[in-house]
Coordinates of N, CA, C and O in Angstrom, one line a residue:
S1 N -29.5 -1.5 34.0 CA -29.8 -0.6 33.3 C -27.7 0.3 33.2 O -27.3 -0.4 33.7
L2 N -27.8 1.0 32.7 CA -25.8 1.8 32.1 C -26.0 3.0 33.4 O -27.1 3.6 33.5
H3 N -24.6 2.7 34.3 CA -24.7 3.6 35.0 C -23.0 4.5 33.7 O -22.0 3.3 33.1
F4 N -22.7 5.8 34.3 CA -21.5 6.0 34.0 C -21.2 6.9 35.2 O -21.4 6.7 36.1
K5 N -19.3 6.6 35.1 CA -18.4 7.4 36.4 C -17.8 8.8 35.4 O -17.2 8.4 34.5
A6 N -18.4 9.1 36.7 CA -17.7 11.3 35.7 C -16.2 10.9 35.9 O -15.5 11.4 35.3
E7 N -15.3 10.5 36.6 CA -14.3 10.5 37.1 C -13.2 9.4 36.1 O -13.5 8.9 35.7
A8 N -12.2 10.5 36.0 CA -11.4 9.7 35.3 C -10.8 8.3 35.6 O -10.6 8.1 36.9
I9 N -10.6 7.6 34.8 CA -9.7 6.4 35.9 C -8.6 5.8 34.7 O -8.7 6.2 33.0
D10 N -7.8 5.8 35.7 CA -6.1 5.2 34.6 C -6.2 3.9 34.0 O -5.9 3.2 34.8
A11 N -6.0 3.9 32.9 CA -6.3 2.5 31.8 C -5.7 1.8 32.3 O -5.4 0.3 31.6
L12 N -3.8 2.1 32.6 CA -3.2 1.7 32.6 C -2.4 1.2 33.9 O -2.0 -0.4 33.6
H13 N -3.1 1.3 34.8 CA -2.5 0.9 36.2 C -3.9 1.3 36.7 O -3.6 0.9 38.2
H14 N -4.8 0.7 36.6 CA -6.6 0.2 37.2 C -6.5 -1.4 37.4 O -7.2 -1.5 36.7
D15 N -6.0 -2.1 38.5 CA -5.9 -3.3 38.6 C -6.7 -3.7 39.6 O -7.1 -5.1 39.5
Q16 N -8.0 -2.4 39.9 CA -8.9 -3.4 40.7 C -10.2 -3.1 39.9 O -10.2 -2.6 39.4
P17 N -11.2 -4.7 40.4 CA -12.2 -4.5 39.8 C -13.2 -3.3 39.8 O -13.8 -2.6 41.2
T18 N -13.8 -2.8 38.5 CA -14.5 -2.3 38.5 C -16.2 -2.3 38.5 O -17.1 -1.2 39.0
S19 N -16.4 -3.7 38.7 CA -17.9 -4.1 38.1 C -18.2 -3.4 36.2 O -19.6 -3.4 36.4
A20 N -17.1 -3.1 35.7 CA -17.4 -2.4 34.4 C -16.8 -2.8 33.4 O -16.5 -3.4 33.7
I21 N -17.7 -2.2 32.4 CA -17.0 -3.0 30.6 C -15.7 -1.5 30.7 O -15.9 -0.3 30.1
R22 N -14.8 -1.8 30.6 CA -13.8 -1.4 29.6 C -14.1 -0.7 28.7 O -13.9 -2.1 28.0
T23 N -14.7 0.6 27.8 CA -14.2 0.5 26.0 C -13.5 1.4 25.9 O -13.2 2.8 26.7
F24 N -13.4 1.3 24.2 CA -12.3 2.4 23.7 C -13.3 2.0 22.6 O -13.1 1.4 21.7
F25 N -13.1 3.6 21.8 CA -13.7 3.6 20.7 C -13.2 4.6 20.2 O -12.5 6.2 20.0
T26 N -12.4 4.1 18.7 CA -11.0 4.8 17.7 C -10.2 5.2 18.6 O -9.9 6.6 18.1
A27 N -10.0 5.0 20.1 CA -8.9 5.6 20.4 C -7.9 4.3 21.0 O -6.6 4.8 21.2
F28 N -7.7 3.4 20.8 CA -6.9 2.2 21.2 C -5.5 2.4 19.9 O -4.3 2.0 21.0
H29 N -5.6 3.0 19.1 CA -4.2 2.9 18.3 C -3.3 4.7 18.4 O -2.1 4.0 18.6
H30 N -4.0 5.2 19.8 CA -3.1 5.9 20.6 C -2.2 5.5 21.5 O -0.9 7.0 21.4
F31 N -1.8 4.2 21.7 CA -0.8 3.8 22.5 C -0.9 3.2 21.6 O -0.5 2.4 20.9
N32 N 1.1 3.0 22.5 CA 1.7 2.4 21.8 C 1.5 0.5 22.2 O 0.9 0.7 23.3
E33 N 2.6 0.0 21.3 CA 2.5 -1.6 21.9 C 2.4 -1.6 23.3 O 1.9 -2.0 24.3
K34 N 3.5 -0.7 24.1 CA 3.5 -1.3 25.1 C 2.8 -1.1 26.2 O 1.8 -1.8 26.9
D35 N 1.9 0.5 26.0 CA 1.2 0.6 26.2 C -0.1 -0.2 26.4 O -1.1 -0.3 27.4
A36 N -0.4 0.1 24.7 CA -2.2 -1.0 24.5 C -1.5 -2.4 25.1 O -2.8 -3.2 25.8
T37 N -0.6 -3.0 25.8 CA -0.7 -4.3 26.2 C -1.1 -3.9 27.6 O -1.5 -5.3 28.1
Q38 N -0.4 -3.6 28.2 CA -0.5 -2.9 29.6 C -1.8 -2.6 29.9 O -2.5 -3.1 31.0
I39 N -2.6 -2.3 28.8 CA -3.9 -1.6 29.4 C -5.0 -3.2 29.1 O -5.7 -3.6 30.0
L40 N -4.5 -3.8 28.4 CA -4.9 -5.0 28.4 C -4.5 -6.2 29.2 O -5.6 -6.8 30.4
K41 N -3.4 -6.0 29.7 CA -3.0 -6.7 31.4 C -4.0 -6.1 32.5 O -4.3 -7.1 33.3
S42 N -4.2 -4.8 32.5 CA -4.5 -4.4 33.7 C -6.6 -4.9 34.1 O -6.9 -5.1 34.8
A43 N -7.2 -5.1 32.5 CA -8.2 -5.6 32.5 C -8.4 -7.4 32.9 O -9.4 -7.6 33.8
V44 N -7.5 -8.1 32.1 CA -7.5 -9.3 33.3 C -7.3 -8.9 34.7 O -7.7 -10.1 35.0
K45 N -6.5 -8.3 35.0 CA -6.0 -8.5 36.2 C -7.3 -8.3 37.2 O -7.3 -9.0 38.2
S46 N -7.7 -7.5 36.7 CA -8.8 -6.6 37.3 C -10.2 -8.0 37.8 O -11.1 -7.6 38.1
G47 N -10.1 -8.9 36.3 CA -11.2 -9.1 35.9 C -12.2 -8.9 35.2 O -13.2 -9.3 34.9
D48 N -11.9 -7.2 34.8 CA -12.7 -6.7 33.9 C -12.9 -7.0 32.7 O -12.3 -7.4 32.2
P49 N -14.7 -6.9 31.9 CA -14.2 -7.3 30.9 C -13.9 -5.7 29.8 O -13.8 -4.8 30.3
I50 N -13.2 -6.8 28.8 CA -13.1 -5.0 27.7 C -13.5 -4.9 26.4 O -13.2 -6.3 25.9
A51 N -13.6 -4.0 25.8 CA -13.9 -4.0 24.6 C -13.2 -2.9 23.6 O -13.8 -1.5 23.8
I52 N -12.7 -2.7 23.0 CA -11.9 -2.2 22.0 C -12.7 -2.3 20.2 O -12.5 -3.3 20.1
F53 N -12.9 -0.9 20.4 CA -13.3 -0.6 18.8 C -13.0 0.1 17.5 O -12.2 1.0 18.3
E54 N -12.0 -0.4 16.7 CA -11.3 0.9 15.5 C -12.1 0.9 14.0 O -12.1 0.2 13.5
F55 N -12.7 1.9 14.6 CA -12.6 2.4 12.8 C -11.9 2.4 12.2 O -11.9 3.0 10.6
T56 N -10.5 3.3 12.2 CA -9.6 3.0 11.4 C -9.0 2.1 10.4 O -9.3 1.1 12.0
E57 N -8.1 2.3 9.9 CA -7.8 0.2 9.2 C -6.2 1.0 8.6 O -6.3 1.6 8.1
H58 N -5.3 -0.1 8.7 CA -4.0 0.2 8.1 C -4.1 -1.2 6.6 O -3.7 -2.1 6.5
R59 N -5.1 0.0 6.4 CA -5.1 -0.7 4.6 C -4.9 0.2 3.4 O -4.8 1.3 4.2
W60 N -4.3 0.0 2.4 CA -4.1 0.7 1.3 C -5.1 1.1 1.0 O -5.2 2.7 0.8
Y61 N -6.2 1.0 0.8 CA -7.7 2.0 0.4 C -8.3 2.9 1.5 O -9.0 3.8 1.3
R62 N -7.9 2.6 2.5 CA -8.3 3.8 3.7 C -7.0 4.6 3.4 O -7.6 5.8 3.6
Y63 N -5.6 4.6 3.2 CA -4.8 5.8 2.9 C -5.8 6.7 1.7 O -4.8 7.8 1.5
C64 N -6.1 5.5 0.6 CA -7.0 6.7 -0.8 C -7.9 6.9 -0.7 O -7.8 8.4 -1.0
F65 N -8.5 6.7 0.4 CA -9.6 8.0 1.3 C -9.3 8.9 1.9 O -10.1 10.2 1.2
D66 N -7.9 8.6 2.5 CA -7.5 9.9 3.2 C -7.0 10.9 2.2 O -7.7 12.6 2.7
L67 N -7.1 10.6 1.0 CA -6.5 11.4 0.4 C -7.9 12.9 -0.1 O -7.6 13.6 -0.6
I68 N -9.1 12.7 -0.2 CA -10.0 13.3 -0.7 C -10.4 13.6 0.0 O -11.2 14.9 0.4
I69 N -10.0 13.4 1.6 CA -10.4 14.6 2.9 C -10.7 15.9 2.7 O -11.3 16.7 3.1
P70 N -9.1 16.3 1.8 CA -9.5 17.9 1.9 C -10.3 18.2 1.7 O -10.8 19.4 1.7
F71 N -10.4 17.8 0.2 CA -11.5 18.1 -1.1 C -13.0 18.5 0.1 O -13.6 19.2 -0.3
H72 N -12.8 17.1 0.6 CA -14.6 17.0 1.1 C -14.9 18.1 1.7 O -15.3 19.0 2.2
V73 N -13.5 18.6 2.9 CA -13.7 19.5 3.8 C -13.7 20.7 3.4 O -14.5 22.1 3.2
L74 N -12.8 21.4 2.1 CA -13.1 22.1 1.5 C -14.6 22.8 1.0 O -15.4 23.5 0.7
G75 N -14.9 21.7 0.2 CA -16.1 21.1 -0.7 C -17.5 21.8 0.5 O -18.4 22.2 0.2
G76 N -17.3 21.3 1.4 CA -17.8 21.5 3.0 C -17.9 23.1 2.8 O -19.2 23.3 3.7
F77 N -17.1 23.5 2.8 CA -17.0 25.2 3.3 C -18.2 25.5 2.0 O -18.6 26.4 2.2
L78 N -17.8 25.5 1.0 CA -18.2 26.0 -0.3 C -19.8 25.8 0.0 O -21.0 26.5 -1.0
T79 N -20.6 24.9 0.6 CA -21.7 24.0 -0.2 C -22.1 25.2 2.0 O -23.6 25.1 1.7
T80 N -21.9 25.9 2.6 CA -21.7 26.3 4.3 C -22.5 27.7 3.3 O -21.5 28.5 3.3
R81 N -23.1 28.4 4.0 CA -23.5 30.1 4.1 C -24.0 30.4 5.4 O -24.3 29.6 6.7
P82 N -23.6 31.6 6.1 CA -23.0 32.8 5.4 C -21.6 32.0 5.4 O -21.2 31.2 6.0
H83 N -20.9 32.8 4.0 CA -19.3 32.3 4.6 C -18.0 33.7 4.9 O -18.6 34.7 5.0
S84 N -17.3 33.5 5.4 CA -16.5 34.4 6.4 C -15.3 34.8 6.0 O -14.7 33.5 5.4
L85 N -14.6 35.5 6.1 CA -13.4 35.5 5.9 C -12.2 34.9 7.0 O -11.0 33.9 5.8
K86 N -12.6 34.5 8.0 CA -12.4 33.5 9.2 C -12.1 32.6 8.5 O -11.2 31.4 8.2
Q87 N -13.5 31.7 7.9 CA -13.9 30.5 7.1 C -13.2 29.7 5.8 O -12.4 28.9 6.0
L88 N -13.4 31.5 5.4 CA -12.3 31.1 4.1 C -10.6 30.7 4.5 O -9.9 30.5 3.8
A89 N -10.3 31.5 5.7 CA -8.7 31.9 6.2 C -8.5 30.3 7.0 O -7.4 30.0 6.6
T90 N -9.2 29.4 7.7 CA -9.0 28.8 8.1 C -9.0 27.0 7.7 O -8.8 26.5 7.5
S91 N -10.0 26.9 6.7 CA -11.1 26.3 5.7 C -9.4 25.1 5.5 O -9.5 24.0 5.2
P92 N -8.7 25.7 5.0 CA -7.3 24.8 3.9 C -6.6 24.2 5.3 O -5.9 23.0 5.5
A93 N -6.3 25.2 6.2 CA -5.6 24.5 7.7 C -6.4 23.5 8.4 O -5.8 22.2 8.4
L94 N -7.8 23.6 7.9 CA -8.8 22.6 8.7 C -8.6 21.5 8.0 O -8.2 19.9 8.1
A95 N -8.9 20.9 6.6 CA -8.8 20.4 6.1 C -7.5 19.7 6.2 O -7.6 18.1 5.8
L96 N -6.2 20.4 5.7 CA -5.1 19.7 5.6 C -5.4 18.5 7.9 O -3.7 18.0 7.6
M97 N -5.4 19.0 8.7 CA -5.4 18.7 9.8 C -6.4 18.0 10.1 O -5.5 16.5 10.5
I98 N -7.4 17.6 9.4 CA -8.3 16.2 9.5 C -7.6 15.2 8.4 O -7.6 14.2 9.1
F99 N -7.1 15.4 7.4 CA -6.2 14.6 6.6 C -4.9 14.0 7.5 O -4.9 12.9 7.3
W100 N -4.3 14.9 7.9 CA -3.0 14.0 8.6 C -3.6 13.2 9.9 O -3.2 12.5 9.8
D101 N -4.9 13.5 10.5 CA -5.1 12.9 11.5 C -5.9 11.9 11.2 O -5.3 10.6 12.0
S102 N -6.2 12.0 10.1 CA -6.8 10.4 9.6 C -5.8 9.4 9.2 O -5.7 8.5 8.9
L103 N -4.5 10.1 8.2 CA -3.9 9.2 7.7 C -3.2 8.7 8.7 O -2.6 7.3 9.0
V104 N -2.3 9.7 9.9 CA -2.2 8.8 10.7 C -2.8 7.7 11.9 O -1.7 6.7 11.8
S105 N -3.6 8.0 12.3 CA -4.5 7.2 12.9 C -4.7 6.0 12.3 O -4.5 4.7 12.8
N106 N -4.7 5.8 10.4 CA -4.7 4.2 9.7 C -3.8 4.0 9.9 O -3.2 2.6 10.3
I107 N -2.3 4.6 9.9 CA -1.1 4.1 9.9 C -1.2 3.4 11.9 O -0.6 1.9 11.6
R108 N -1.5 3.7 12.1 CA -1.1 3.4 13.4 C -2.1 2.9 14.2 O -2.1 1.4 15.2
T109 N -2.9 2.1 14.0 CA -4.0 1.1 14.1 C -3.7 -0.7 13.9 O -3.4 -0.4 13.2
Y110 N -3.7 -0.8 15.2 CA -3.7 -2.0 14.8 C -4.1 -3.3 14.1 O -5.4 -3.2 14.1
S111 N -4.0 -4.4 14.0 CA -4.3 -5.1 12.7 C -5.0 -6.2 13.7 O -4.7 -6.4 15.0
T112 N -5.8 -7.3 13.4 CA -6.8 -7.7 13.8 C -5.3 -9.1 14.6 O -4.8 -9.6 16.2
K113 N -4.3 -9.2 13.5 CA -3.4 -10.3 14.2 C -2.7 -9.4 14.8 O -1.7 -10.2 15.8
E114 N -2.6 -8.6 15.0 CA -1.6 -7.5 15.9 C -2.1 -7.4 17.4 O -1.3 -8.1 18.6
L115 N -3.7 -7.4 17.4 CA -4.2 -7.5 18.3 C -4.1 -9.1 19.1 O -3.7 -9.4 20.2
Q116 N -4.2 -10.3 18.2 CA -4.2 -11.9 18.7 C -2.7 -11.9 19.0 O -2.6 -12.6 20.3
Q117 N -1.6 -10.9 18.5 CA -0.3 -11.0 19.3 C -0.3 -11.0 20.6 O 0.5 -11.5 21.2
M118 N -0.9 -9.7 20.6 CA -1.0 -9.0 22.1 C -1.7 -10.2 23.3 O -0.9 -9.9 24.6
T119 N -2.6 -10.6 23.0 CA -3.5 -11.2 24.0 C -2.6 -12.4 24.2 O -3.0 -13.2 25.0
A120 N -2.5 -12.9 23.3 CA -1.8 -14.8 23.4 C -0.3 -14.2 24.2 O -0.1 -15.4 24.8
A121 N 0.1 -13.0 24.7 CA 1.3 -12.6 25.8 C 0.7 -12.6 26.8 O 1.5 -12.4 27.9
L122 N -0.6 -12.5 27.2 CA -1.2 -12.2 28.0 C -1.3 -13.4 29.4 O -1.4 -14.3 28.7
P123 N -1.3 -13.5 30.8 CA -1.4 -14.4 31.3 C -3.0 -14.8 31.5 O -4.3 -14.0 31.5
D124 N -3.2 -16.1 31.6 CA -5.1 -17.0 30.6 C -5.8 -15.8 31.6 O -6.5 -15.7 31.1
N125 N -5.4 -16.1 33.3 CA -6.6 -15.8 33.9 C -7.9 -16.1 33.1 O -8.9 -15.3 33.9
D126 N -8.3 -17.4 33.1 CA -9.5 -17.6 32.6 C -10.4 -16.6 31.6 O -11.7 -16.5 32.0
Y127 N -9.3 -16.0 31.2 CA -9.7 -15.1 29.8 C -10.6 -15.4 28.4 O -9.5 -16.5 27.9
V128 N -11.5 -15.2 27.7 CA -11.5 -15.6 26.7 C -11.3 -14.4 25.6 O -11.8 -13.5 25.8
W129 N -10.7 -14.0 24.4 CA -10.7 -13.1 23.7 C -11.3 -13.5 22.2 O -10.9 -14.6 21.8
E130 N -11.8 -12.3 21.3 CA -12.6 -12.0 20.2 C -11.4 -11.3 20.0 O -12.0 -9.7 20.1
T131 N -11.9 -11.3 18.7 CA -10.6 -10.9 17.5 C -11.6 -10.5 16.4 O -11.6 -12.0 15.9
G132 N -11.6 -9.2 15.5 CA -12.0 -9.5 14.1 C -12.8 -8.6 13.5 O -12.1 -7.2 13.9
Q133 N -13.3 -8.6 12.6 CA -13.7 -7.8 11.4 C -15.1 -7.7 11.3 O -15.7 -8.6 10.9
V134 N -15.6 -6.3 11.5 CA -17.3 -6.4 10.8 C -17.4 -5.3 9.8 O -16.8 -4.2 9.7
K135 N -18.3 -5.0 8.9 CA -18.7 -4.2 7.8 C -19.2 -3.2 8.9 O -20.1 -3.4 9.6
A136 N -18.6 -2.3 8.1 CA -19.7 -0.6 8.8 C -19.1 0.3 8.1 O -18.1 0.5 6.8
G137 N -20.5 1.1 7.9 CA -20.4 2.4 6.6 C -20.3 2.0 5.2 O -21.1 1.0 4.8
L138 N -19.3 2.6 4.8 CA -19.4 2.2 3.4 C -18.8 1.1 3.0 O -18.1 0.3 3.4
R139 N -18.9 0.4 1.9 CA -19.0 -1.3 1.8 C -17.4 -1.7 1.8 O -16.9 -2.8 2.5
F140 N -16.7 -0.9 1.7 CA -15.2 -1.4 1.8 C -14.6 -1.5 3.1 O -13.4 -1.1 3.5
Y141 N -15.8 -0.4 4.4 CA -15.1 -0.1 6.0 C -15.2 -1.3 6.5 O -16.4 -1.9 6.5
K142 N -14.3 -1.6 7.4 CA -14.3 -2.5 8.4 C -13.9 -2.1 9.4 O -13.3 -1.3 9.7
L143 N -14.8 -2.2 11.0 CA -14.5 -2.3 12.1 C -13.8 -3.2 12.8 O -14.5 -4.1 12.8
T144 N -12.7 -2.8 13.2 CA -11.5 -3.7 13.9 C -12.4 -3.9 15.6 O -12.6 -2.8 16.1
Y145 N -12.7 -5.2 16.3 CA -12.7 -5.1 17.3 C -11.8 -6.4 17.8 O -11.9 -6.6 17.3
L146 N -12.4 -6.0 19.3 CA -10.7 -7.0 20.4 C -12.0 -7.0 22.0 O -12.1 -6.1 21.8
I147 N -12.7 -8.0 22.0 CA -13.4 -8.0 23.1 C -12.9 -9.0 24.2 O -12.3 -10.2 23.2
G148 N -12.6 -8.9 25.5 CA -12.0 -9.6 26.2 C -13.2 -9.5 27.5 O -13.8 -8.7 28.1
Y149 N -13.2 -11.4 28.5 CA -13.8 -11.5 29.7 C -13.6 -12.1 30.0 O -12.9 -13.4 29.4
R150 N -14.1 -12.7 31.1 CA -13.8 -13.8 32.4 C -14.7 -15.2 31.2 O -15.5 -14.7 30.5
K151 N -14.3 -16.5 31.4 CA -15.5 -17.4 31.0 C -16.4 -17.5 31.7 O -15.9 -17.3 33.0

């Protein structure tokens, strides 16, 4: 059975075993390389398995898709009823914020090669690291993953 802990855990500095899988869903790119490596070290030191999944991707075609986001958001406004003056005023700003967030997230996302370099620099501690990509969503979308666990 699955359980969760309601309290926050500092992934950077939590070296005690938790008997849990540390998971990051489209969030790992928010950490700079130093902090990202520290998160991985912390998991190794505690012996906890870790699973990282990124839907964003540092590839040129993802940036092209980012360009249509504002039009998609504005199109959603046009097909939603009823319209309000507040919606009309905030839709362009919302479209630009979502575009910017997606663009920056794609730029910051670690490649499989970068993830492999991070894990190669970690102490062994009988850890196995798996990294790769699988198809997700649209044909050209890929989900990048990094999974680490004790042998």
